[in-house]
PDB file of C-alpha atoms and ligand atoms in Angstrom:
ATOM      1  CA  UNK F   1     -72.227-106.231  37.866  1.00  0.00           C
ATOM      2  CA  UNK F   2     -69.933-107.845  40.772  1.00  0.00           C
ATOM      3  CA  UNK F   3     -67.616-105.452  42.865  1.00  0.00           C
ATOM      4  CA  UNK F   4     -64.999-105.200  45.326  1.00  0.00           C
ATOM      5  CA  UNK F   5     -64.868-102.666  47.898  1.00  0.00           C
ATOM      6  CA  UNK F   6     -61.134-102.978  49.091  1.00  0.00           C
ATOM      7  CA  UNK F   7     -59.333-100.913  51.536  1.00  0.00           C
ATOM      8  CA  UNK F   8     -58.613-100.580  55.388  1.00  0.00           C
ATOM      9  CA  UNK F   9     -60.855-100.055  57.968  1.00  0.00           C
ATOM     10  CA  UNK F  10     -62.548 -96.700  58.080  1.00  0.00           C
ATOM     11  CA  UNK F  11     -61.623 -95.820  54.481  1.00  0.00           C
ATOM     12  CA  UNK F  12     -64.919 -95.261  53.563  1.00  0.00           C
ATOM     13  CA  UNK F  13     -66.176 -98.691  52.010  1.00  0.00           C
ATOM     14  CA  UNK F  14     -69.345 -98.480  53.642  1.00  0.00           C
ATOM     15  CA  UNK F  15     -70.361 -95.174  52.904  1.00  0.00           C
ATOM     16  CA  UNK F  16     -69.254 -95.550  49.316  1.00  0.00           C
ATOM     17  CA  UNK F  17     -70.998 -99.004  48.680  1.00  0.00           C
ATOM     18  CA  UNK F  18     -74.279 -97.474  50.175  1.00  0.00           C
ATOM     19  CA  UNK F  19     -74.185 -94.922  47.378  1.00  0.00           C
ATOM     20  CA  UNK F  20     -72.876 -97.395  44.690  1.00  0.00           C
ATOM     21  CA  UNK F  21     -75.718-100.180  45.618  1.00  0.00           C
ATOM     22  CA  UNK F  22     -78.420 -97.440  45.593  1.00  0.00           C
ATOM     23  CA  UNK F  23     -77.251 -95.976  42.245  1.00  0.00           C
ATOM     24  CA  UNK F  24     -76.648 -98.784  40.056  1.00  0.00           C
ATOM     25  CA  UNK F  25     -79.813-101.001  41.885  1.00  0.00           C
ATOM     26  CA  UNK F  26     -76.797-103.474  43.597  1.00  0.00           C
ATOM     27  CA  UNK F  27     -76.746-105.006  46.870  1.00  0.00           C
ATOM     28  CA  UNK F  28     -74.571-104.622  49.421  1.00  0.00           C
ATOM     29  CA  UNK F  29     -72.590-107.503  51.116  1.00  0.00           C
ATOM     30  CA  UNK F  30     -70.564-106.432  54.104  1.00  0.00           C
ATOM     31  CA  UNK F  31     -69.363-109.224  56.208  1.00  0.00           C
ATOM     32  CA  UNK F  32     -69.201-106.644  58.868  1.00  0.00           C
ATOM     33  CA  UNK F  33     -72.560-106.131  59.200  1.00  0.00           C
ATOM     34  CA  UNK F  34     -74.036-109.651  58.331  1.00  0.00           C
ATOM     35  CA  UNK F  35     -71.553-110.638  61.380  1.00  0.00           C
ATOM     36  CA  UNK F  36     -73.403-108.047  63.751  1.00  0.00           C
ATOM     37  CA  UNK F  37     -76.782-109.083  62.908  1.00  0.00           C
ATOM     38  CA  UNK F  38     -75.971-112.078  63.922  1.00  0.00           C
ATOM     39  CA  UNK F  39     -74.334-111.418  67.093  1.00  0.00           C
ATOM     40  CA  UNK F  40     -77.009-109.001  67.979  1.00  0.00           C
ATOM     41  CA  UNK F  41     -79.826-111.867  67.366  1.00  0.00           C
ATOM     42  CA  UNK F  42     -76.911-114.010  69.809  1.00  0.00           C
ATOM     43  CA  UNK F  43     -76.524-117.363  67.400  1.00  0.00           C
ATOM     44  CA  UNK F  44     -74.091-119.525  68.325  1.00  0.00           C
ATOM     45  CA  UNK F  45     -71.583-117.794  65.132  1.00  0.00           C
ATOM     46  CA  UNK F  46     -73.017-114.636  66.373  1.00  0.00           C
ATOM     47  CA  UNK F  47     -71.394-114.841  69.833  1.00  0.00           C
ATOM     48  CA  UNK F  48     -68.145-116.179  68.795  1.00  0.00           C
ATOM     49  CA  UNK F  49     -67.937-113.556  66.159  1.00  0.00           C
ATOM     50  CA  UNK F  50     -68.501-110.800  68.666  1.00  0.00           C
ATOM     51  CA  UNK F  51     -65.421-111.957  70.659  1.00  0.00           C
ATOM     52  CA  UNK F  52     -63.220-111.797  67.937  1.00  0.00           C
ATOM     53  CA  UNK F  53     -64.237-108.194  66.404  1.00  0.00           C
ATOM     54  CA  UNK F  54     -63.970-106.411  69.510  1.00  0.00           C
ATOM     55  CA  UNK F  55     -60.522-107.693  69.613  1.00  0.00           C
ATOM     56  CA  UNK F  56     -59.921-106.594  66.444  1.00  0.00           C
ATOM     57  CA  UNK F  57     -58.889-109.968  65.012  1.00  0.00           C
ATOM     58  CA  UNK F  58     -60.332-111.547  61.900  1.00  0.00           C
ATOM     59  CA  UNK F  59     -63.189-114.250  61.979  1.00  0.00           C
ATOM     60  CA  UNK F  60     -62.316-117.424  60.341  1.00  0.00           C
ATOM     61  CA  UNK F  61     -62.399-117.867  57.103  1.00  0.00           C
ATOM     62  CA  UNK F  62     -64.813-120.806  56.434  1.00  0.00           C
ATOM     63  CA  UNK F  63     -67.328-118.460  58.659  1.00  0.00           C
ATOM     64  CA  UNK F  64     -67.295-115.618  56.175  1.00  0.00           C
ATOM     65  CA  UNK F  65     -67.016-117.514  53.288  1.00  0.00           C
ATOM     66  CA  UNK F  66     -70.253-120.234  54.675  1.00  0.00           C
ATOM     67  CA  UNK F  67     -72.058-116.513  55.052  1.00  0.00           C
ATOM     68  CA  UNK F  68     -71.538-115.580  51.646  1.00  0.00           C
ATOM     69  CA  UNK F  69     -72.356-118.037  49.680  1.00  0.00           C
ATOM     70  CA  UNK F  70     -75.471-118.918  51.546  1.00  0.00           C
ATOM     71  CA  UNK F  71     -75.863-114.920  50.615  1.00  0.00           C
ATOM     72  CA  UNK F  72     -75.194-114.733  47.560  1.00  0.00           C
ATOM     73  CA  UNK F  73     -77.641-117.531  46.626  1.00  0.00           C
ATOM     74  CA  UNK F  74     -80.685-115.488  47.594  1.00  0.00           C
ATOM     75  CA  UNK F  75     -82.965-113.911  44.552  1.00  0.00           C
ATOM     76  CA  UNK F  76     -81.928-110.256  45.646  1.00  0.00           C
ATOM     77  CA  UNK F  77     -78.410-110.697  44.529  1.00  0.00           C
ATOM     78  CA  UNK F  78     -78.987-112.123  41.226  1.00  0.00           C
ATOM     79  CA  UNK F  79     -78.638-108.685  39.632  1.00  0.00           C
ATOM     80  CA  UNK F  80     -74.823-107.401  40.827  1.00  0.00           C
ATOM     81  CA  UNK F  81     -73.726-107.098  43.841  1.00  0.00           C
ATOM     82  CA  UNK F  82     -70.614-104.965  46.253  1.00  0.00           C
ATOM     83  CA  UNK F  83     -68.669-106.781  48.373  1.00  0.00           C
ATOM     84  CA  UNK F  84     -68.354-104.883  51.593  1.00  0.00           C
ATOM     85  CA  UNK F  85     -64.962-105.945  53.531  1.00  0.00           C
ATOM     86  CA  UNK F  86     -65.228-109.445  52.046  1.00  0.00           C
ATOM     87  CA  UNK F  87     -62.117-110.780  51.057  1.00  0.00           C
ATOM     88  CA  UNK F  88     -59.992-109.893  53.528  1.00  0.00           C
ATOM     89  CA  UNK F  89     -57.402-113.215  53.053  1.00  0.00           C
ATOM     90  CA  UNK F  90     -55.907-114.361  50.064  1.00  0.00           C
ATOM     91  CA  UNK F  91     -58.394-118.005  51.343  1.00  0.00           C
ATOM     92  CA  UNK F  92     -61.217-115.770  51.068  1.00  0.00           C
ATOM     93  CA  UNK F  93     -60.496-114.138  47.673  1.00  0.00           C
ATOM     94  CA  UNK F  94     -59.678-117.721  46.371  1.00  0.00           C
ATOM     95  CA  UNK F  95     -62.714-118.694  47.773  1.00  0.00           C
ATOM     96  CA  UNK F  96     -64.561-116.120  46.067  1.00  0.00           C
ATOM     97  CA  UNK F  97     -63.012-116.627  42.956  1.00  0.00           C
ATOM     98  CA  UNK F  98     -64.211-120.380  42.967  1.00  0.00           C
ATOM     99  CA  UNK F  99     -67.445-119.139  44.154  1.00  0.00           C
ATOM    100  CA  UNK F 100     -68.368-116.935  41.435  1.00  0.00           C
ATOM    101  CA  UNK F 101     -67.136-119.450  38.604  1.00  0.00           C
ATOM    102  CA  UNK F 102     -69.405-122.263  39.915  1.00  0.00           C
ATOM    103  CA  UNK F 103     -72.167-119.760  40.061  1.00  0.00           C
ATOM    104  CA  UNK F 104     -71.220-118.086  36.469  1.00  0.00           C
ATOM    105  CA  UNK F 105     -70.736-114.750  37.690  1.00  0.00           C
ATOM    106  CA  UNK F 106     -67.830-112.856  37.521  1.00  0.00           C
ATOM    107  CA  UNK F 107     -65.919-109.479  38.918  1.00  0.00           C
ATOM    108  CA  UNK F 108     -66.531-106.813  37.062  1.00  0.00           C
ATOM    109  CA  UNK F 109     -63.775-104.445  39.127  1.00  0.00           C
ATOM    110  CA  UNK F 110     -62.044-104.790  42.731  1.00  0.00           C
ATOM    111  CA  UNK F 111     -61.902-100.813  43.358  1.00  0.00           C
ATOM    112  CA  UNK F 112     -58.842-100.094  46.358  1.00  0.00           C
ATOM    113  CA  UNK F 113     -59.685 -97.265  48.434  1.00  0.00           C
ATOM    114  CA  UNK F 114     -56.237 -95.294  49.621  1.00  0.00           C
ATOM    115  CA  UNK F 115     -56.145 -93.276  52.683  1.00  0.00           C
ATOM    116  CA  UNK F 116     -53.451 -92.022  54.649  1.00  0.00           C
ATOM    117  CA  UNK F 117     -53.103 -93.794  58.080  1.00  0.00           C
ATOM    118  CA  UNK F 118     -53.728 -90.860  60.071  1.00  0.00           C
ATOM    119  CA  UNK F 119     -56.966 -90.048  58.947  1.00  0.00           C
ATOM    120  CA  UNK F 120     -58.220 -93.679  58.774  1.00  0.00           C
ATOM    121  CA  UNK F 121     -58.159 -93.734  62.895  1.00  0.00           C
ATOM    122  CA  UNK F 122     -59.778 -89.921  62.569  1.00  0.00           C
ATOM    123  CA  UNK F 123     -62.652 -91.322  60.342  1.00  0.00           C
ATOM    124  CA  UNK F 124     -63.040 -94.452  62.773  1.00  0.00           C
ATOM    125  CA  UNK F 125     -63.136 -92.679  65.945  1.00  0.00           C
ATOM    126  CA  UNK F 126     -65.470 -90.270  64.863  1.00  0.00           C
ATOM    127  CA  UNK F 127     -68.226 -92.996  62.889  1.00  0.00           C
ATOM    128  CA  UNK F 128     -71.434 -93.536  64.232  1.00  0.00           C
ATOM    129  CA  UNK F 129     -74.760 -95.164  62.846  1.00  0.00           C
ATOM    130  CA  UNK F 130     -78.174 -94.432  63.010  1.00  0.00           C
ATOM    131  CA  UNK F 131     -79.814 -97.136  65.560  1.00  0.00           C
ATOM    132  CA  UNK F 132     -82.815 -98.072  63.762  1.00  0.00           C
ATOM    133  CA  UNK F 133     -81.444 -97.768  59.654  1.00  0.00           C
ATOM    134  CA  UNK F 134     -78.040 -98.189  60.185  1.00  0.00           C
ATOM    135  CA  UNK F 135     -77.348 -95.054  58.027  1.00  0.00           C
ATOM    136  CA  UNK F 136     -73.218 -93.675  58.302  1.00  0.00           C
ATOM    137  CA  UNK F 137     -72.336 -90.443  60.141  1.00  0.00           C
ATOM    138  CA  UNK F 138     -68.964 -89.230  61.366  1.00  0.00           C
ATOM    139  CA  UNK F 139     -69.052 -86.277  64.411  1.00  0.00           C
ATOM    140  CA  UNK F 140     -66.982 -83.933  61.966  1.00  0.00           C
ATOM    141  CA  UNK F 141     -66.943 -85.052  58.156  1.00  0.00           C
ATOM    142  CA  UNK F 142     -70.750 -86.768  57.555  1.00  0.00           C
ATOM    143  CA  UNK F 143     -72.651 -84.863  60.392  1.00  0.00           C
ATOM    144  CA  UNK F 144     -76.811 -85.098  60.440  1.00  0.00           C
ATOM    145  CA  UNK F 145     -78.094 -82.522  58.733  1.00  0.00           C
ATOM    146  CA  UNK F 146     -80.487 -81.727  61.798  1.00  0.00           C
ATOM    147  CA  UNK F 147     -78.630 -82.341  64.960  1.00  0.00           C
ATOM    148  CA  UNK F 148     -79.531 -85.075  66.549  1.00  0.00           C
ATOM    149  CA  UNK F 149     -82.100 -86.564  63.436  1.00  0.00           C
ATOM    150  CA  UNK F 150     -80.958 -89.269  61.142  1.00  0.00           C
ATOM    151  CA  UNK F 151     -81.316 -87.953  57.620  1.00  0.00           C
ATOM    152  CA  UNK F 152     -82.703 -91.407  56.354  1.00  0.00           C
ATOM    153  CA  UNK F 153     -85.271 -92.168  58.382  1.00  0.00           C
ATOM    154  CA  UNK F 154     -85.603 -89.627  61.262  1.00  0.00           C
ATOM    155  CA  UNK F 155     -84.910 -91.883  63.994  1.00  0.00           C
ATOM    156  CA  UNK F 156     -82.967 -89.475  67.146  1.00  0.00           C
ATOM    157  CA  UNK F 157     -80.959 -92.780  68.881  1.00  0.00           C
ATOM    158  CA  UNK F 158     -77.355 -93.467  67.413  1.00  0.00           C
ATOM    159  CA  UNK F 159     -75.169 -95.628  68.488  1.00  0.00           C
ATOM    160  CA  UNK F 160     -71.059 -96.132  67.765  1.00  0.00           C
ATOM    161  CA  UNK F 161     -69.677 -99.878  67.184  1.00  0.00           C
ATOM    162  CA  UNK F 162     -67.524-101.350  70.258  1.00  0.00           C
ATOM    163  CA  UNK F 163     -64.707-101.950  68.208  1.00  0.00           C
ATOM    164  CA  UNK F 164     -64.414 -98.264  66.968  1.00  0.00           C
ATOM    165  CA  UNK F 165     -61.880 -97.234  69.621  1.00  0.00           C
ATOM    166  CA  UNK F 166     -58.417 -96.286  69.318  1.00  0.00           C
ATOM    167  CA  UNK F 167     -57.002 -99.244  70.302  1.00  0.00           C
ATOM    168  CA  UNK F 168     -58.186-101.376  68.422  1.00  0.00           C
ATOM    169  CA  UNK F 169     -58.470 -99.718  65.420  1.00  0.00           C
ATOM    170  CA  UNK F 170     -54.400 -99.949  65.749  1.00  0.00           C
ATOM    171  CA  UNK F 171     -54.792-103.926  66.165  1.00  0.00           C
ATOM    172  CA  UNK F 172     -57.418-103.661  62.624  1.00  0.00           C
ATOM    173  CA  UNK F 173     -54.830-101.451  61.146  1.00  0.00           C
ATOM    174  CA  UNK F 174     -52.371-104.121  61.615  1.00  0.00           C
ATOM    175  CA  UNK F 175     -53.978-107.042  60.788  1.00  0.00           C
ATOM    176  CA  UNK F 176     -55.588-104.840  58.050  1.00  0.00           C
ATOM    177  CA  UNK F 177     -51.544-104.954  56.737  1.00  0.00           C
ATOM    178  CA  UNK F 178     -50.387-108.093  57.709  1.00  0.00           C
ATOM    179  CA  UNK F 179     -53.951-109.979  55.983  1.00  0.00           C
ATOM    180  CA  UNK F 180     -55.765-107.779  53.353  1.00  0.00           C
ATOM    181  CA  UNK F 181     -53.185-105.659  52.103  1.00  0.00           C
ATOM    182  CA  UNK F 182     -52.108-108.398  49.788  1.00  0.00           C
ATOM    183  CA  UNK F 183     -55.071-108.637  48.122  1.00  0.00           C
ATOM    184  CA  UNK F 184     -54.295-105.597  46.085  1.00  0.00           C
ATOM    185  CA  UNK F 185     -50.927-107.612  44.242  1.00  0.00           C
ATOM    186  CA  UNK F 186     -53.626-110.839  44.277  1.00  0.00           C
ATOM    187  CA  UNK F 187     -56.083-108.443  41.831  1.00  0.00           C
ATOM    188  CA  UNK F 188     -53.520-106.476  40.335  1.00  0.00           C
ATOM    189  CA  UNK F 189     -51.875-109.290  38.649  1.00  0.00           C
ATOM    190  CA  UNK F 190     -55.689-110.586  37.625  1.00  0.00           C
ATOM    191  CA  UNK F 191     -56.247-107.232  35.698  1.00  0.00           C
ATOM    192  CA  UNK F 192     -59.130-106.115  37.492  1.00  0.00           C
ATOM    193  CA  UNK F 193     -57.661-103.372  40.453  1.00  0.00           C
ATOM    194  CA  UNK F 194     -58.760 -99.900  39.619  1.00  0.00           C
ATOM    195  CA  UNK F 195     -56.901 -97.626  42.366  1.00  0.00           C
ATOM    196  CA  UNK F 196     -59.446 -94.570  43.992  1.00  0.00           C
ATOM    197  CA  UNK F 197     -58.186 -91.487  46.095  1.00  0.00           C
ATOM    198  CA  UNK F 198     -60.129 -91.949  49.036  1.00  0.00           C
ATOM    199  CA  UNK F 199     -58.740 -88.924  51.001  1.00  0.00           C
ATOM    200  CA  UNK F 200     -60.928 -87.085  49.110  1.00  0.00           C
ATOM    201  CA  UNK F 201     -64.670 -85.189  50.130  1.00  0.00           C
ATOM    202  CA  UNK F 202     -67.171 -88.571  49.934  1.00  0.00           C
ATOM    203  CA  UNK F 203     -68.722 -87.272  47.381  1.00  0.00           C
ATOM    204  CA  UNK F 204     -65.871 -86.607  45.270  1.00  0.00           C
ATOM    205  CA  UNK F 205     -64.773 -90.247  45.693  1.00  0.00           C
ATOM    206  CA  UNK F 206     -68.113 -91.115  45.281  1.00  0.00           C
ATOM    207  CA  UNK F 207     -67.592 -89.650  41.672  1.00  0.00           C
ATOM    208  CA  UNK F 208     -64.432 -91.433  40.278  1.00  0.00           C
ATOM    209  CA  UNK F 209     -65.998 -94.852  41.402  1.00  0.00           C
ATOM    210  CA  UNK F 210     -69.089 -93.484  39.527  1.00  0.00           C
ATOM    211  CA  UNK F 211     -66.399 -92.794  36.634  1.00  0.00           C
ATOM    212  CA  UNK F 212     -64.753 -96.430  37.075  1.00  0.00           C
ATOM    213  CA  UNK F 213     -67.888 -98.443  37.205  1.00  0.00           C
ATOM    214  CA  UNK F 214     -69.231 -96.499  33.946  1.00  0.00           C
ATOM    215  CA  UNK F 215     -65.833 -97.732  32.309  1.00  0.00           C
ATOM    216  CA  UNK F 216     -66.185-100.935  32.526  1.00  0.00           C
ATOM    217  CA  UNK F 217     -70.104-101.690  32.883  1.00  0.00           C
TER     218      UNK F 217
HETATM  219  P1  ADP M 301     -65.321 -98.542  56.153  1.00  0.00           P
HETATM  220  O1  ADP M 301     -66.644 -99.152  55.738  1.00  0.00           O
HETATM  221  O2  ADP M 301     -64.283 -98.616  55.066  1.00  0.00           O
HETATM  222  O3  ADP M 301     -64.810 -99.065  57.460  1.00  0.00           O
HETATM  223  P2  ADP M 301     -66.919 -96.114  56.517  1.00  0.00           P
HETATM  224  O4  ADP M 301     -67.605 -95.983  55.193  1.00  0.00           O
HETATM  225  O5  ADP M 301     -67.753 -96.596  57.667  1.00  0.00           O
HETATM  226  O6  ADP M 301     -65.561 -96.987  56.388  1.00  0.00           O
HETATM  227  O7  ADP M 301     -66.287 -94.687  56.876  1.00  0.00           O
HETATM  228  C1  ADP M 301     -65.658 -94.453  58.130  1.00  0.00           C
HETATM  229  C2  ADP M 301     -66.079 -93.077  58.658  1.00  0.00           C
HETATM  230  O8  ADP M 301     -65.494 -92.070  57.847  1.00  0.00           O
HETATM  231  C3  ADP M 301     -67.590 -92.828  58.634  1.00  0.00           C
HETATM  232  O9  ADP M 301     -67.943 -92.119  59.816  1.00  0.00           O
HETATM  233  C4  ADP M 301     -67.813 -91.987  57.384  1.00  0.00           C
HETATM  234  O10 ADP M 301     -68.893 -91.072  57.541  1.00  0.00           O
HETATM  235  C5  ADP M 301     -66.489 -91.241  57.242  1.00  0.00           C
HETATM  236  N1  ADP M 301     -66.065 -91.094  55.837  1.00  0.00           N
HETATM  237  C6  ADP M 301     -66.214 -91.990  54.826  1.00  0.00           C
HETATM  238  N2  ADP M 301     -65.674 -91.513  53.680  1.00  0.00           N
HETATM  239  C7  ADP M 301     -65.153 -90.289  53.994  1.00  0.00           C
HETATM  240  C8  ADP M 301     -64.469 -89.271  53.241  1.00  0.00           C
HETATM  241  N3  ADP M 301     -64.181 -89.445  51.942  1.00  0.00           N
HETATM  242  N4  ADP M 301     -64.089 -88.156  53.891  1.00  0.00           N
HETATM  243  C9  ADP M 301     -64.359 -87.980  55.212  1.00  0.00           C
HETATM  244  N5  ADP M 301     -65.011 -88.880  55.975  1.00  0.00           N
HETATM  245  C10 ADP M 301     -65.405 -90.026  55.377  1.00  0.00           C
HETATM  246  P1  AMP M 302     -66.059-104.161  59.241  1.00  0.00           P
HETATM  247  O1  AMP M 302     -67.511-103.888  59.543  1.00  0.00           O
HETATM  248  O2  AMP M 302     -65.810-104.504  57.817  1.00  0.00           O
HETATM  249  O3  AMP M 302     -65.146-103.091  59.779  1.00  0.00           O
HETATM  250  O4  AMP M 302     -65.693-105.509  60.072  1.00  0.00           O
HETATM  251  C1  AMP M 302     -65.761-105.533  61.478  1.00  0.00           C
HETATM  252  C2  AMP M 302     -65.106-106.808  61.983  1.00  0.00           C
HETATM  253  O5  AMP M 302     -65.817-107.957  61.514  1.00  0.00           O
HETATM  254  C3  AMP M 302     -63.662-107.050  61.549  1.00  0.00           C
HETATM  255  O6  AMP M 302     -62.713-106.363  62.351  1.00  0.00           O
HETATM  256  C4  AMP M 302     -63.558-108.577  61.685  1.00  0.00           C
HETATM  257  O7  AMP M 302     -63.402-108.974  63.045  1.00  0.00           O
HETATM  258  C5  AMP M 302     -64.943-109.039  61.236  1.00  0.00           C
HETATM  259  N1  AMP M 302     -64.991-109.295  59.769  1.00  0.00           N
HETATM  260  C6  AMP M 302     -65.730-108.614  58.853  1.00  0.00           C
HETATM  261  N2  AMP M 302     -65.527-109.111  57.633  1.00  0.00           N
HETATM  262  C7  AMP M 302     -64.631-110.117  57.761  1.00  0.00           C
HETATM  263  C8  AMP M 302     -63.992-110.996  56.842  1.00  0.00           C
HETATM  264  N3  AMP M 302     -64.234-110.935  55.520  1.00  0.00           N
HETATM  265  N4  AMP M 302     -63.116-111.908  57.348  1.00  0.00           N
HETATM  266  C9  AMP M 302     -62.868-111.985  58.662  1.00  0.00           C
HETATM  267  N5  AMP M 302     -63.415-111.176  59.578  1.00  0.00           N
HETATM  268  C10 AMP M 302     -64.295-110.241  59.135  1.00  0.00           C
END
């Protein structure tokens, strides 16, 4: 099974796809991430990546899409996997489409997370991770359930991503808008969109994916 995590930033993608991959043995793509590991290890895409996300802006296309597919090609993925805040162009999602057909695979759903504006900046200002598994938290909604302990794997250092301020979360917002939002038209018309409320408790939401993906496995 081959899924899209849509939606804009800090409505929940992440946490939900962590669930998802764990639940029905799927692996988890985010672009996201894949770009921080590589500017943390500082490559050469690594450090031009950085620039760009803590502006807010998107990386180029042919980077996320070279990332990918040299991704997707790996054993681990062979079963199903969730793409995490990949596409985020109409290039990319062609891309992706072209992709998958060469590579006989094919999207099972493209599941839209909605969230009201307001909380979206809310959920982002308030995310942290756990430094050494990466596991989610947010200060008031997804809090450790020992102060101070990740849940996962016990580690006590967190840290919060450089682009998770205010600011620009309004510049992500609006190149979230201006880039992505189309995307949702792009799958509707290809029959595959299935529409979530994600203003609801995670794991609520995390229930009508569960309900969406057991419709059409
Ligand atoms: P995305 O991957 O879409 O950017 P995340 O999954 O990282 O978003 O979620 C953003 C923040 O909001 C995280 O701190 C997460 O714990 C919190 N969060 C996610 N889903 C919900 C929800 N349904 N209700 C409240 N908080 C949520
Ligand atoms: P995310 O972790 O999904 O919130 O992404 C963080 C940042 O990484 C974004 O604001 C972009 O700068 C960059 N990024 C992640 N995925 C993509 C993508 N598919 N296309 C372009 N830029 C991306």
């Amino acid at each position: 099974m081959d899924l899209i995590l849509l939606g804009p930033p800090g409505a929940g993608k992440g946490t939900q796809a962590t669930t998802i991959a764990a639940k029905y043995g799927l692996i988890q793509l985010s672009t996201g991430e894949m770009l921080r590991a590589a500017a943390a290890a500082g490559t050469e895409v690594g450090r031009q990546a950085k620039a760009i996300m803590d502006k807010g802006e998107l990386v180029p296309d042919e980077v996320v899409i070279r990332i990918i597919s040299e991704r997707i090609d790996q054993p681990d993925c062979k079963g199903g996997v969730i793409f995490d805040g990949f596409p985020r162009t109409l290039a990319q999602a062609s891309a992706l489409d072209k992709l998958l057909r060469d590579k006989k695979r094919k999207l099972d759903a493209v599941i839209e997370l909605r969230v009201d504006d307001t909380k979206l900046v809310e959920r982002i200002v308030g995310r942290f991770t756990c430094a050494k598994c990466g596991a989610g938290y947010h200060d008031r909604f997804k809090r450790p359930k020992v102060r101070g302990v990740c849940d996962v794997c016990q580690g006590t250092e967190f840290t919060r991503r450089p682009d998770d301020n205010a600011e620009t979360v309004t510049r992500r917002l609006m190149v979230y808008y201006r880039e992505t939002a189309p995307l949702t038209g792009y799958y509707y018309c290809k029959g595959n969109l299935r529409a979530v409320d994600g203003m609801a408790a995670i794991e609520q939401v995390g229930q009508e994916i569960g309900a969406v993906l057991d419709a059409v496995k």
